Coordinates of C-alpha atoms (C1' of nucleotides) in Angstrom, one line a residue:
Chain A
M182 CA 21.8 2.0 -14.5
K183 CA 20.9 5.1 -12.5
E184 CA 24.2 4.7 -10.7
H185 CA 26.0 4.5 -13.9
I186 CA 24.6 7.7 -15.3
T187 CA 25.2 9.4 -11.9
G188 CA 28.8 8.4 -12.2
L189 CA 29.1 9.9 -15.7
I190 CA 27.6 13.2 -14.5
E191 CA 30.0 13.3 -11.6
Q192 CA 32.9 12.8 -13.9
A193 CA 31.7 15.6 -16.1
L194 CA 31.2 18.0 -13.2
D195 CA 34.7 17.2 -11.9
A196 CA 36.1 17.9 -15.3
L197 CA 34.3 21.2 -15.5
I198 CA 35.5 22.2 -12.1
A199 CA 39.0 21.2 -13.0
Q200 CA 38.8 23.5 -16.0
G201 CA 37.5 26.3 -13.9
Q202 CA 34.2 26.3 -15.7
L203 CA 32.3 25.7 -12.5
P204 CA 33.1 26.9 -9.0
A205 CA 34.7 24.3 -6.9
D206 CA 32.4 24.8 -3.9
I207 CA 29.2 23.5 -5.5
T208 CA 27.6 20.5 -3.9
P209 CA 25.6 18.9 -6.6
Q210 CA 22.8 16.6 -5.7
I211 CA 22.6 14.4 -8.8
Q212 CA 19.1 13.2 -9.5
I213 CA 18.2 10.8 -12.2
D214 CA 14.6 10.2 -13.1
H215 CA 12.8 7.8 -15.4
T216 CA 11.2 9.8 -18.1
R217 CA 7.5 9.8 -18.3
D218 CA 7.5 10.3 -22.1
K219 CA 9.7 8.0 -24.1
S220 CA 10.5 10.8 -26.6
H221 CA 12.5 12.2 -23.7
G222 CA 14.7 9.2 -23.7
D223 CA 15.0 6.6 -20.9
F224 CA 16.5 8.7 -18.1
A225 CA 16.6 12.4 -17.4
S226 CA 18.6 14.6 -15.1
N227 CA 17.7 18.1 -13.8
I228 CA 21.3 18.7 -12.7
A229 CA 21.7 21.8 -14.9
L230 CA 18.6 23.3 -13.5
T231 CA 19.6 22.8 -9.9
L232 CA 23.1 24.0 -10.5
A233 CA 22.2 27.0 -12.6
K234 CA 21.8 29.4 -9.7
S235 CA 25.0 28.6 -7.9
A236 CA 26.9 28.5 -11.2
R237 CA 25.3 31.7 -12.3
R238 CA 24.7 30.3 -15.8
P239 CA 21.6 29.8 -17.9
P240 CA 20.6 26.2 -17.4
R241 CA 20.6 25.2 -21.0
D242 CA 24.2 26.5 -21.5
L243 CA 25.2 24.6 -18.4
A244 CA 23.5 21.5 -19.7
T245 CA 25.3 21.8 -23.0
Q246 CA 28.7 22.0 -21.2
I247 CA 27.9 19.0 -19.0
C248 CA 26.9 17.0 -22.0
E249 CA 30.1 17.8 -23.8
A250 CA 32.1 16.8 -20.8
L251 CA 30.3 13.5 -20.3
P252 CA 32.6 10.5 -20.8
S253 CA 31.5 8.2 -23.5
S254 CA 29.6 5.0 -22.5
D255 CA 28.6 1.9 -24.3
L256 CA 25.3 1.9 -22.6
L257 CA 24.1 5.2 -24.1
T258 CA 23.4 6.0 -27.7
R259 CA 23.0 9.7 -27.2
T260 CA 22.1 12.6 -24.9
E261 CA 20.1 15.7 -25.6
I262 CA 19.2 18.9 -24.0
A263 CA 15.5 19.5 -23.7
G264 CA 13.0 21.9 -22.3
P265 CA 14.3 24.3 -19.7
G266 CA 17.6 22.4 -19.4
F267 CA 17.0 18.7 -18.8
I268 CA 19.6 16.3 -20.0
N269 CA 18.0 13.3 -21.5
F270 CA 19.8 10.0 -21.8
F271 CA 19.0 7.5 -24.5
L272 CA 20.0 3.9 -23.7
S273 CA 21.3 1.6 -26.3
D274 CA 19.2 -1.4 -27.3
S275 CA 21.6 -3.8 -25.7
S276 CA 21.4 -2.1 -22.3
N277 CA 17.6 -2.1 -22.4
Q278 CA 17.6 -5.7 -23.4
A279 CA 20.0 -6.8 -20.7
V280 CA 17.2 -7.0 -18.1
V281 CA 15.8 -10.1 -19.7
R282 CA 19.0 -12.0 -19.0
S283 CA 19.0 -10.8 -15.4
I284 CA 15.4 -11.9 -14.9
L285 CA 15.9 -15.3 -16.3
E286 CA 19.1 -15.8 -14.4
Q287 CA 17.8 -14.6 -11.1
G288 CA 14.4 -16.2 -11.4
D289 CA 12.2 -15.8 -8.3
R290 CA 14.9 -13.7 -6.7
F291 CA 14.8 -11.0 -9.4
G292 CA 13.8 -7.7 -7.7
H293 CA 15.2 -8.8 -4.4
S294 CA 18.0 -6.8 -2.8
D295 CA 20.1 -6.8 0.3
V296 CA 19.5 -3.3 1.7
G297 CA 18.3 -4.9 5.0
Q298 CA 21.6 -6.7 5.3
G299 CA 20.1 -9.4 7.4
R300 CA 19.0 -7.0 10.2
R301 CA 16.1 -8.1 12.2
V302 CA 12.7 -6.4 11.9
Q303 CA 9.5 -7.4 13.7
V304 CA 6.2 -6.7 12.1
E305 CA 3.2 -6.8 14.4
F306 CA -0.2 -6.9 12.7
V307 CA -3.9 -8.0 13.1
S308 CA -3.5 -8.4 16.8
A309 CA -7.2 -8.9 17.2
N310 CA -8.6 -9.9 20.6
P311 CA -10.3 -13.3 20.5
T312 CA -13.8 -11.9 21.0
G313 CA -15.1 -12.7 17.5
P314 CA -14.2 -13.7 14.0
L315 CA -11.9 -11.4 12.0
H316 CA -13.7 -8.8 10.1
V317 CA -12.8 -6.9 6.9
G318 CA -10.8 -4.3 8.8
H319 CA -8.6 -7.0 10.3
G320 CA -8.4 -8.4 6.7
R321 CA -6.9 -5.1 5.6
G322 CA -4.4 -5.3 8.4
A323 CA -3.6 -8.9 7.5
A324 CA -3.2 -8.2 3.8
V325 CA -1.0 -5.1 4.3
G326 CA 1.0 -6.5 7.2
D327 CA 1.7 -9.8 5.5
S328 CA 2.7 -8.0 2.3
L329 CA 5.1 -5.8 4.3
C330 CA 6.7 -8.9 5.7
R331 CA 7.2 -10.3 2.2
L332 CA 8.6 -7.0 1.0
L333 CA 11.0 -6.6 3.9
A334 CA 12.1 -10.2 3.5
A335 CA 12.7 -9.6 -0.2
T336 CA 14.9 -6.6 0.6
G337 CA 17.2 -8.5 2.9
W338 CA 15.6 -8.1 6.3
D339 CA 15.2 -10.9 8.8
V340 CA 11.5 -10.6 9.4
A341 CA 9.6 -11.9 12.4
S342 CA 5.8 -11.6 12.3
E343 CA 3.8 -11.3 15.5
F344 CA 0.2 -11.3 16.7
Y345 CA -0.5 -9.8 20.1
Y346 CA -3.7 -10.2 21.9
N347 CA -5.4 -9.9 25.3
D348 CA -6.8 -13.1 26.7
A349 CA -7.6 -11.8 30.2
G350 CA -9.0 -8.3 30.3
A351 CA -12.4 -6.7 30.6
Q352 CA -13.4 -7.6 27.0
I353 CA -12.6 -11.2 27.7
D354 CA -14.7 -11.1 30.8
N355 CA -17.5 -9.7 28.7
L356 CA -17.0 -12.4 26.2
A357 CA -17.2 -15.1 28.9
R358 CA -20.3 -13.6 30.4
S359 CA -21.9 -13.4 27.0
V360 CA -21.2 -17.1 26.3
Q361 CA -22.4 -18.0 29.7
A362 CA -25.6 -16.2 29.1
R363 CA -26.1 -18.2 25.9
C364 CA -25.3 -21.4 27.8
L365 CA -28.1 -20.4 30.2
G366 CA -30.5 -20.1 27.2
L367 CA -30.6 -16.3 27.2
T368 CA -30.7 -14.3 23.9
P369 CA -29.6 -10.7 23.4
E370 CA -33.2 -9.8 23.5
S371 CA -33.6 -11.2 27.0
P372 CA -33.9 -8.6 29.8
E373 CA -31.2 -10.5 31.8
W374 CA -28.7 -10.3 28.9
P375 CA -25.4 -8.8 30.2
D376 CA -24.9 -5.1 29.5
D377 CA -22.6 -4.6 26.5
G378 CA -22.6 -8.3 26.0
Y379 CA -21.5 -9.6 22.5
R380 CA -24.7 -10.1 20.6
G381 CA -23.4 -12.0 17.5
S382 CA -24.8 -15.3 16.7
Y383 CA -21.3 -16.9 16.9
I384 CA -21.6 -16.5 20.7
G385 CA -24.3 -19.1 20.5
D386 CA -22.0 -21.4 18.5
V387 CA -19.4 -21.1 21.2
A388 CA -21.9 -21.9 23.9
R389 CA -23.2 -25.0 22.1
S390 CA -19.7 -26.2 21.5
Y391 CA -18.8 -25.6 25.2
L392 CA -21.8 -27.5 26.4
A393 CA -21.1 -30.4 24.0
G394 CA -17.7 -30.8 25.5
D395 CA -15.8 -30.2 22.3
A396 CA -12.0 -30.2 22.3
I397 CA -10.4 -27.1 20.8
D398 CA -6.9 -26.9 19.3
A399 CA -5.9 -23.5 18.1
Q400 CA -2.4 -22.4 17.1
D401 CA -1.6 -21.4 20.7
Q402 CA -4.7 -22.2 22.7
H403 CA -6.2 -25.5 23.8
A404 CA -9.3 -26.2 25.8
T405 CA -12.1 -28.7 26.3
G406 CA -15.7 -27.8 26.9
A407 CA -17.6 -28.7 30.0
A408 CA -21.3 -29.0 30.7
D409 CA -21.2 -26.6 33.6
P410 CA -22.6 -23.2 32.6
N411 CA -21.6 -21.8 36.0
D412 CA -17.9 -22.3 35.6
L413 CA -17.0 -18.9 34.2
D414 CA -13.3 -19.6 34.2
A415 CA -13.8 -22.7 32.1
I416 CA -16.1 -20.8 29.8
R417 CA -13.5 -18.0 29.4
K418 CA -10.7 -20.4 28.6
F419 CA -12.9 -22.3 26.2
A420 CA -14.3 -19.2 24.5
V421 CA -10.8 -17.8 24.0
A422 CA -9.5 -21.0 22.5
Y423 CA -12.6 -21.4 20.3
L424 CA -12.3 -17.9 18.8
R425 CA -8.6 -18.1 18.4
R426 CA -9.2 -21.3 16.4
E427 CA -11.8 -19.4 14.3
Q428 CA -9.2 -16.6 13.7
D429 CA -6.6 -19.2 12.8
L430 CA -9.0 -20.6 10.2
D431 CA -9.6 -17.1 8.8
L432 CA -5.9 -16.4 8.6
K433 CA -5.2 -19.8 7.0
A434 CA -7.8 -19.2 4.4
F435 CA -6.1 -15.9 3.8
A436 CA -2.6 -17.5 3.6
V437 CA -1.2 -15.3 6.4
H438 CA 1.3 -16.8 8.8
F439 CA 2.5 -15.6 12.2
D440 CA 5.8 -16.6 13.8
L441 CA 4.6 -15.8 17.3
Y442 CA 1.4 -15.2 19.2
F443 CA 2.1 -13.0 22.1
L444 CA -0.3 -13.0 25.1
E445 CA -0.9 -9.8 27.1
S446 CA -1.4 -12.0 30.2
S447 CA 2.2 -13.2 29.9
L448 CA 3.4 -9.7 30.7
Y449 CA 1.5 -9.9 34.0
Q450 CA 2.8 -13.4 34.8
S451 CA 6.4 -12.5 34.1
G452 CA 6.2 -9.4 36.2
A453 CA 7.0 -7.2 33.2
V454 CA 4.0 -5.0 33.9
E455 CA 5.0 -4.4 37.5
E456 CA 8.6 -3.8 36.6
T457 CA 7.6 -1.3 34.0
V458 CA 5.5 0.6 36.5
E459 CA 8.4 0.6 39.0
R460 CA 10.8 2.0 36.4
L461 CA 8.4 4.7 35.4
V462 CA 7.9 5.7 39.0
A463 CA 11.6 5.6 39.8
N464 CA 12.3 7.8 36.8
G465 CA 10.0 10.4 38.2
H466 CA 7.5 10.6 35.3
T467 CA 4.5 9.6 37.3
Y468 CA 2.2 11.2 40.0
E469 CA -0.8 10.2 42.1
K470 CA -4.0 12.0 41.5
D471 CA -7.7 11.1 42.4
G472 CA -6.5 7.8 43.7
A473 CA -4.9 6.8 40.4
L474 CA -1.4 6.7 39.1
W475 CA -0.7 8.9 36.2
L476 CA 2.1 9.0 33.6
R477 CA 3.2 12.4 32.6
T478 CA 2.9 11.7 28.9
T479 CA 2.7 15.5 28.2
D480 CA 6.5 15.5 28.8
F481 CA 6.7 13.5 25.6
G482 CA 4.3 15.3 23.3
D483 CA 0.9 14.0 24.4
D484 CA -1.9 16.5 24.8
K485 CA -2.8 15.3 28.3
D486 CA -1.5 13.0 30.9
R487 CA -2.8 9.4 31.0
V488 CA -3.9 7.1 33.8
M489 CA -1.7 4.0 34.1
R490 CA -3.1 2.5 37.3
K491 CA -6.8 2.8 37.9
T492 CA -8.4 3.5 41.3
D493 CA -9.4 -0.2 41.4
G494 CA -5.7 -1.1 41.2
G495 CA -6.0 -2.5 37.6
Y496 CA -3.9 -1.1 34.8
T497 CA -5.1 0.7 31.7
Y498 CA -4.4 -1.0 28.4
F499 CA -1.6 1.2 27.4
L500 CA 0.6 0.2 30.3
P501 CA 0.9 -3.4 29.2
D502 CA 1.4 -2.0 25.7
V503 CA 4.5 -0.2 27.0
A504 CA 5.7 -3.3 28.8
Y505 CA 5.1 -5.3 25.6
H506 CA 7.2 -2.9 23.5
L507 CA 9.9 -2.8 26.0
N508 CA 9.9 -6.6 25.7
K509 CA 10.2 -6.2 21.9
W510 CA 13.2 -3.9 22.4
E511 CA 14.8 -6.3 24.9
R512 CA 14.4 -9.1 22.4
G513 CA 16.8 -7.1 20.2
F514 CA 14.4 -5.7 17.6
Q515 CA 16.0 -2.4 16.7
R516 CA 13.3 -2.0 14.1
V517 CA 9.7 -2.7 14.8
I518 CA 6.7 -2.0 12.6
N519 CA 3.2 -2.0 14.0
E520 CA 0.4 -2.3 11.5
Q521 CA -2.9 -1.3 12.9
G522 CA -6.2 0.4 12.2
A523 CA -6.1 4.2 12.3
D524 CA -8.6 4.1 15.2
H525 CA -5.7 3.1 17.4
H526 CA -3.9 6.2 16.4
S527 CA -3.9 7.8 19.9
T528 CA -1.9 4.9 21.3
V529 CA 1.1 5.8 19.1
T530 CA 2.0 8.9 21.1
R531 CA 1.3 7.1 24.4
V532 CA 3.4 4.0 23.8
R533 CA 6.3 6.1 22.5
A534 CA 6.0 8.4 25.5
G535 CA 6.0 5.5 27.9
L536 CA 9.1 4.1 26.2
Q537 CA 10.9 7.4 26.5
A538 CA 9.9 7.7 30.1
L539 CA 11.6 4.3 30.8
Q540 CA 14.9 5.9 29.8
Q541 CA 16.3 2.7 28.3
G542 CA 17.9 4.3 25.3
I543 CA 15.1 3.6 23.0
P544 CA 15.1 6.0 20.0
E545 CA 12.3 8.7 20.1
G546 CA 10.5 7.6 17.0
W547 CA 10.6 3.9 17.9
P548 CA 8.6 1.9 16.9
D549 CA 7.3 2.6 13.4
Y550 CA 3.6 2.5 12.7
V551 CA 1.7 1.8 9.6
L552 CA -1.9 2.8 10.3
H553 CA -4.5 1.8 7.8
Q554 CA -7.7 3.9 7.5
M555 CA -11.1 2.3 8.0
V556 CA -12.7 -0.1 5.6
T557 CA -16.3 0.5 4.8
V558 CA -18.2 -2.3 3.3
M559 CA -21.0 -1.8 0.9
R560 CA -23.6 -4.5 0.4
D561 CA -26.9 -4.0 -1.6
G562 CA -25.9 -0.4 -2.1
E563 CA -25.8 0.2 1.7
E564 CA -23.0 0.6 4.1
V565 CA -22.7 -2.3 6.5
K566 CA -21.9 -0.9 9.9
I567 CA -19.2 -2.8 11.8
S568 CA -20.2 -3.5 15.4
K569 CA -18.9 -6.5 17.2
R570 CA -21.2 -6.0 20.1
A571 CA -24.2 -5.8 17.8
G572 CA -22.9 -8.7 15.8
S573 CA -23.5 -7.0 12.5
Y574 CA -20.4 -7.1 10.4
V575 CA -18.8 -8.7 7.4
T576 CA -16.3 -11.3 8.3
L577 CA -13.1 -11.9 6.5
R578 CA -14.1 -15.5 5.9
E579 CA -17.3 -14.4 4.2
L580 CA -15.4 -12.2 1.8
I581 CA -12.9 -14.9 1.0
D582 CA -15.7 -17.4 0.4
E583 CA -17.6 -14.9 -1.8
V584 CA -14.9 -13.3 -3.9
G585 CA -11.9 -15.5 -3.5
R586 CA -8.7 -15.2 -1.6
D587 CA -6.7 -13.6 -4.4
A588 CA -9.3 -10.9 -5.1
T589 CA -9.8 -10.2 -1.4
R590 CA -6.1 -9.8 -0.8
Y591 CA -5.5 -7.7 -3.8
F592 CA -8.4 -5.4 -3.1
L593 CA -7.3 -4.9 0.5
V594 CA -3.6 -4.2 -0.3
A595 CA -4.0 -2.3 -3.6
R596 CA -4.8 1.0 -1.9
G597 CA -2.5 3.2 0.1
P598 CA -2.9 2.4 3.8
S599 CA -3.7 6.0 4.6
S600 CA -6.7 6.1 2.2
Q601 CA -10.1 5.0 3.2
L602 CA -11.2 1.9 1.4
T603 CA -14.6 1.0 0.3
F604 CA -15.1 -2.7 -0.3
D605 CA -18.2 -3.1 -2.4
I606 CA -19.2 -6.7 -2.2
D607 CA -21.8 -6.4 -5.0
L608 CA -19.2 -4.9 -7.3
A609 CA -16.6 -7.6 -6.4
L610 CA -19.2 -10.2 -7.0
S611 CA -21.2 -9.0 -10.0
Q612 CA -18.3 -7.5 -11.9
S613 CA -15.5 -9.8 -10.9
N614 CA -14.3 -9.7 -14.5
D615 CA -13.4 -6.1 -14.0
N616 CA -11.2 -7.0 -11.1
P617 CA -7.6 -5.9 -11.7
V618 CA -6.3 -9.0 -10.1
F619 CA -7.6 -11.1 -12.9
Y620 CA -6.1 -8.8 -15.4
I621 CA -2.7 -9.4 -13.9
Q622 CA -3.1 -13.1 -13.5
Y623 CA -4.4 -13.4 -17.0
A624 CA -1.1 -11.9 -18.3
H625 CA 0.7 -14.6 -16.4
A626 CA -1.6 -17.4 -17.7
R627 CA -1.2 -16.2 -21.2
V628 CA 2.5 -16.6 -21.2
C629 CA 2.1 -20.1 -19.7
S630 CA -0.4 -20.8 -22.5
I631 CA 2.1 -19.7 -25.2
L632 CA 4.7 -22.1 -23.7
R633 CA 2.1 -24.9 -23.6
K634 CA 1.3 -24.2 -27.2
L635 CA 5.0 -24.5 -28.1
T636 CA 5.2 -27.9 -26.4
E637 CA 2.0 -29.1 -28.2
Q638 CA 3.7 -28.2 -31.5
G639 CA 6.4 -30.6 -30.5
D640 CA 8.8 -27.8 -30.3
S641 CA 10.8 -26.5 -27.3
W642 CA 12.4 -23.3 -26.3
D643 CA 16.1 -22.6 -26.0
A644 CA 16.8 -19.9 -23.5
D645 CA 20.3 -19.3 -24.7
S646 CA 19.1 -18.8 -28.2
G647 CA 16.5 -16.3 -27.0
L648 CA 19.1 -14.4 -25.0
G649 CA 21.4 -14.5 -27.9
S650 CA 18.9 -12.8 -30.2
L651 CA 17.4 -10.1 -28.0
Q652 CA 18.5 -7.5 -30.5
E653 CA 15.5 -8.8 -32.5
L654 CA 13.2 -7.0 -30.1
Q655 CA 12.7 -3.8 -32.0
E656 CA 9.0 -3.1 -31.7
E657 CA 7.8 -0.2 -29.6
H658 CA 5.6 -2.5 -27.5
E659 CA 8.7 -4.6 -26.8
K660 CA 10.8 -1.6 -25.8
A661 CA 8.1 -0.4 -23.5
L662 CA 7.8 -3.8 -21.9
L663 CA 11.6 -3.9 -21.4
R664 CA 11.6 -0.5 -19.8
R665 CA 8.8 -1.6 -17.5
L666 CA 10.6 -4.8 -16.5
D667 CA 13.8 -3.0 -15.7
R668 CA 12.0 -0.9 -13.1
F669 CA 10.8 -3.8 -11.0
P670 CA 13.7 -3.9 -8.5
E671 CA 13.3 -0.2 -7.9
V672 CA 9.6 -0.6 -7.3
V673 CA 10.2 -3.3 -4.8
A674 CA 12.9 -1.4 -3.0
N675 CA 10.8 1.7 -2.9
A676 CA 7.7 -0.2 -1.6
A677 CA 9.7 -1.7 1.1
A678 CA 11.4 1.5 2.1
T679 CA 8.2 3.5 2.2
L680 CA 6.1 0.6 3.6
E681 CA 3.6 1.0 0.8
P682 CA 2.8 -2.4 -0.8
H683 CA 0.1 -0.9 -3.0
T684 CA 2.8 0.5 -5.3
V685 CA 3.6 -3.1 -6.2
A686 CA 0.0 -3.7 -7.1
N687 CA -0.1 -0.5 -9.3
Y688 CA 3.2 -1.6 -11.0
L689 CA 1.8 -5.0 -11.8
K690 CA -1.3 -3.5 -13.4
E691 CA 0.9 -1.4 -15.7
L692 CA 3.2 -4.3 -16.4
A693 CA 0.2 -6.5 -17.3
G694 CA -1.1 -3.7 -19.5
D695 CA 2.2 -3.5 -21.4
F696 CA 2.2 -7.2 -21.9
H697 CA -1.4 -7.5 -23.1
A698 CA -0.9 -4.6 -25.6
W699 CA 2.2 -6.4 -27.0
Y700 CA 0.5 -9.8 -27.0
N701 CA -2.3 -8.4 -29.1
A702 CA -0.1 -6.5 -31.5
H703 CA 2.6 -9.1 -32.2
K704 CA 2.5 -12.9 -32.3
T705 CA 5.2 -14.7 -30.3
L706 CA 5.3 -18.0 -32.1
V707 CA 6.5 -16.8 -35.4
D708 CA 8.4 -18.8 -38.0
D709 CA 11.5 -16.6 -37.7
K710 CA 13.3 -18.6 -35.0
P711 CA 15.7 -15.9 -33.7
L712 CA 12.7 -13.5 -33.3
R713 CA 10.5 -16.2 -31.8
D714 CA 13.1 -17.1 -29.3
A715 CA 13.7 -13.5 -28.3
R716 CA 10.0 -13.0 -27.9
L717 CA 9.8 -16.2 -25.8
A718 CA 12.6 -14.9 -23.6
L719 CA 10.8 -11.6 -23.1
S720 CA 7.5 -13.5 -22.4
A721 CA 9.2 -15.7 -19.9
A722 CA 10.8 -12.7 -18.2
T723 CA 7.4 -11.0 -18.0
R724 CA 5.9 -14.1 -16.5
Q725 CA 8.6 -14.3 -13.9
V726 CA 8.3 -10.6 -12.8
I727 CA 4.5 -10.9 -12.6
A728 CA 4.9 -14.0 -10.4
N729 CA 7.5 -12.3 -8.3
G730 CA 5.3 -9.3 -7.8
L731 CA 2.1 -11.2 -7.0
A732 CA 4.1 -13.3 -4.5
L733 CA 4.9 -10.0 -2.7
L734 CA 1.2 -9.4 -2.4
G735 CA 0.3 -13.0 -1.4
V736 CA -1.6 -13.5 -4.6
S737 CA -1.3 -16.6 -6.7
A738 CA 0.0 -16.7 -10.2
P739 CA -2.1 -19.3 -12.0
E740 CA -0.9 -21.1 -15.1
S741 CA -4.2 -21.1 -16.7
M742 CA -7.5 -19.3 -16.3
Chain B
rG74 C1' -12.0 22.6 21.0
rG75 C1' -7.3 19.2 20.1
rG76 C1' -4.8 15.2 17.2
rG77 C1' -4.5 12.0 12.7
rG78 C1' -6.2 11.0 7.6
rU79 C1' -8.4 12.2 3.0
rA80 C1' -10.0 15.7 -1.2
rU81 C1' -7.3 14.4 -8.7
rA82 C1' -12.4 12.7 -15.0
rG83 C1' -19.6 10.9 -13.9
rC84 C1' -17.7 6.4 -10.3
rU85 C1' -13.3 3.8 -8.0
rC86 C1' -8.4 5.3 -7.8
rA87 C1' -2.8 5.9 -9.6
rG88 C1' 0.6 9.7 -9.9
rU89 C1' 7.9 6.9 -9.5
rU90 C1' 8.8 11.6 -3.2
rG91 C1' 9.5 19.1 -6.7
rG92 C1' 10.0 18.0 -13.3
rA93 C1' 8.5 18.6 -19.4
rU94 C1' 1.6 17.9 -22.5
rA95 C1' -1.8 15.1 -15.0
rG96 C1' -2.8 8.9 -16.1
rA97 C1' -5.5 3.9 -15.6
rG98 C1' -9.9 0.9 -14.7
rC99 C1' -15.2 1.1 -14.6
rA100 C1' -19.4 3.6 -17.0
rA101 C1' -20.7 5.9 -22.5
rC102 C1' -19.8 5.5 -27.8
rG103 C1' -17.2 3.1 -32.2
rG104 C1' -13.9 -0.8 -34.0
rC105 C1' -10.7 -6.0 -33.5
rC106 C1' -11.6 -13.3 -32.6
rU107 C1' -11.0 -19.5 -39.1
rU108 C1' -4.3 -16.8 -36.4
rC109 C1' -0.1 -18.1 -29.3
rU110 C1' -6.6 -17.7 -24.0
rA111 C1' -11.6 -11.6 -26.3
rA112 C1' -11.0 -12.2 -18.2
rG113 C1' -7.7 -9.2 -24.0
rC114 C1' -6.5 -5.1 -27.6
rC115 C1' -7.3 -0.3 -30.5
rG116 C1' -9.9 4.4 -30.8
rU117 C1' -13.3 8.8 -29.2
rG118 C1' -15.2 11.9 -25.5
rG119 C1' -14.5 13.4 -20.4
rG120 C1' -10.1 17.8 -15.6
rU121 C1' -10.3 25.2 -12.2
rC122 C1' -5.8 18.3 -9.2
rG123 C1' -11.5 21.1 -2.8
rA124 C1' -10.6 27.0 -2.3
rG125 C1' -7.2 31.2 -1.4
rG126 C1' -2.2 32.7 -0.5
rG127 C1' 3.1 31.5 -0.3
rU128 C1' 8.1 29.1 -1.5
rU129 C1' 11.1 28.8 -7.1
rC130 C1' 13.6 28.1 -13.0
rG131 C1' 9.2 24.6 -12.2
rA132 C1' 3.8 22.7 -7.5
rA133 C1' -1.4 17.7 -7.9
rU134 C1' 3.2 17.0 -4.9
rC135 C1' 6.4 21.4 -0.1
rC136 C1' 4.6 25.7 3.6
rU137 C1' 0.2 28.4 5.3
rU138 C1' -5.0 29.7 6.0
rC139 C1' -9.8 28.1 5.1
rU140 C1' -13.8 24.3 3.6
rA141 C1' -15.9 19.3 3.5
rC142 C1' -15.9 14.2 4.9
rC143 C1' -13.7 9.9 7.9
rC144 C1' -11.3 8.2 12.5
rC145 C1' -9.6 9.1 17.5
rC146 C1' -9.6 12.4 22.0
rG147 C1' -12.3 6.5 28.6
rC148 C1' -9.7 5.2 35.1
rC149 C1' -12.3 0.4 27.4
rA150 C1' -8.8 -2.6 24.2

RNA sequence: GGGGGUAUAGCUCAGUUGGAUAGAGCAACGGCCUUCUAAGCCGUGGGUCGAGGGUUCGAAUCCUUCUACCCCCGCCA
């Protein structure tokens, strides 16, 4: 529709230029906006305002001329000049109602598009090391990352989701020593407890399971426990598998799927890390200082250079990160999106710098990052500090168990990633009725209920009849709902383009609001059959869009509540 | 000290990328269920869009300077 109006304006401008009313050298940027206030029509353009200066004409005069030059269109009933020089476009009823047919015809594909054109995109998210269960911060990453995958898939991208983790570094050693200490009967209070050991009670669970000889099958890790508390390698392997399995269960409960789990250790085994170092050295972006090997990241916008090989010969974490991203590039992902917590912000510059220093033709701003700000958790009116080492934090699983998967996902995805998020458990529990996710789901369930009622009455609904009598939809509530439904594809496209899933959540809240208002004001199952069928068509279309939108957020659309 | 983020109603937050009179939900108050699900609807009150300056037809939105809070700034990941 926007394209249609843009085309009309273009024709009008061309005509005015041909008549010599406008200078030929203007370069109009035609912008069509949805109106905020329906008294301003359905769409508005500021074209006369932006052209006023170069045309040296008062904007309202210009607007009048443009309006007069507009070709006629079946889709419009009228245009008007308003305010300082806006041109408002009023759509005909039939063009407003056409969206119902589109929705019912396209079904669960309504709102999808093909802007991605089948290009590949990789989304990496969560990427938690297997040193403990997933906490609420990981949950935000999971909710946002998974929703991004769904949005990108819906807009025509070929999406690959990936989870990257370190199964061999210092933190894993720490994990193994912590589990070993538990195997030996130590507790975090013991004087012999390892420095910086993981203190959470789950470490004791891992130790017991190890000693019991349990067999662990995770998505990508398998191990069997042994009785020997002195076999640190066996403990390490077991602990990693055990905690990976825990995380798998967390992710499963959250309905989040990964196409690939990528091990940092594989980059060492394949020689990718060494190769990366050699290329960086060969390209002359490195130097030796204090017995360490440095990368001159300041050449690429960092505020200071970074150590890549430590004096002990080991590599700092960011070097495998660079090797990993080179690997992504070499796998053919011209677009990569990394969703991570904002506390990893400093790695963005370093990884990009390392990739530039490799001189492999990787674009400067590659890869994309979506950084979500911290989640603070409130319980009993107090902030719960997240500390894996101290073992005091709220796990994702606890949240899912307490407030449900749908509410948890919705809460975590409904805010812009760049905003800090407070997850108030007490609020989510005690006032779960006020949770917006129920409000949206309720709208969906209500439509299902109407259709059930129809069936109970021994009646059935004829979609063709409904689509044939859409002109019956003349109530203001119905027009508002039609306008809202029409915007869904644009909302999806915009959310995918800006990587902001929360805009879908906001849209759904508004859509549900429009529906509830209509539902209360006007009965659907009326005796007047054409009107009834038209309303059923509108209801079914609303249900479809709610279901499609919730699917993008990974939230279910229940048929009854 | 440097980098990133945030600041909008009492609280939690939107604000369609610079448009017309800044919006929801909670909380407060008052209404609506013998009628398709009241987890709903309708109404009332509530604002110096952190502060100052700038850009222009037009700013919550862009630029700039401050202020406050959060996160990073390790040869940890």
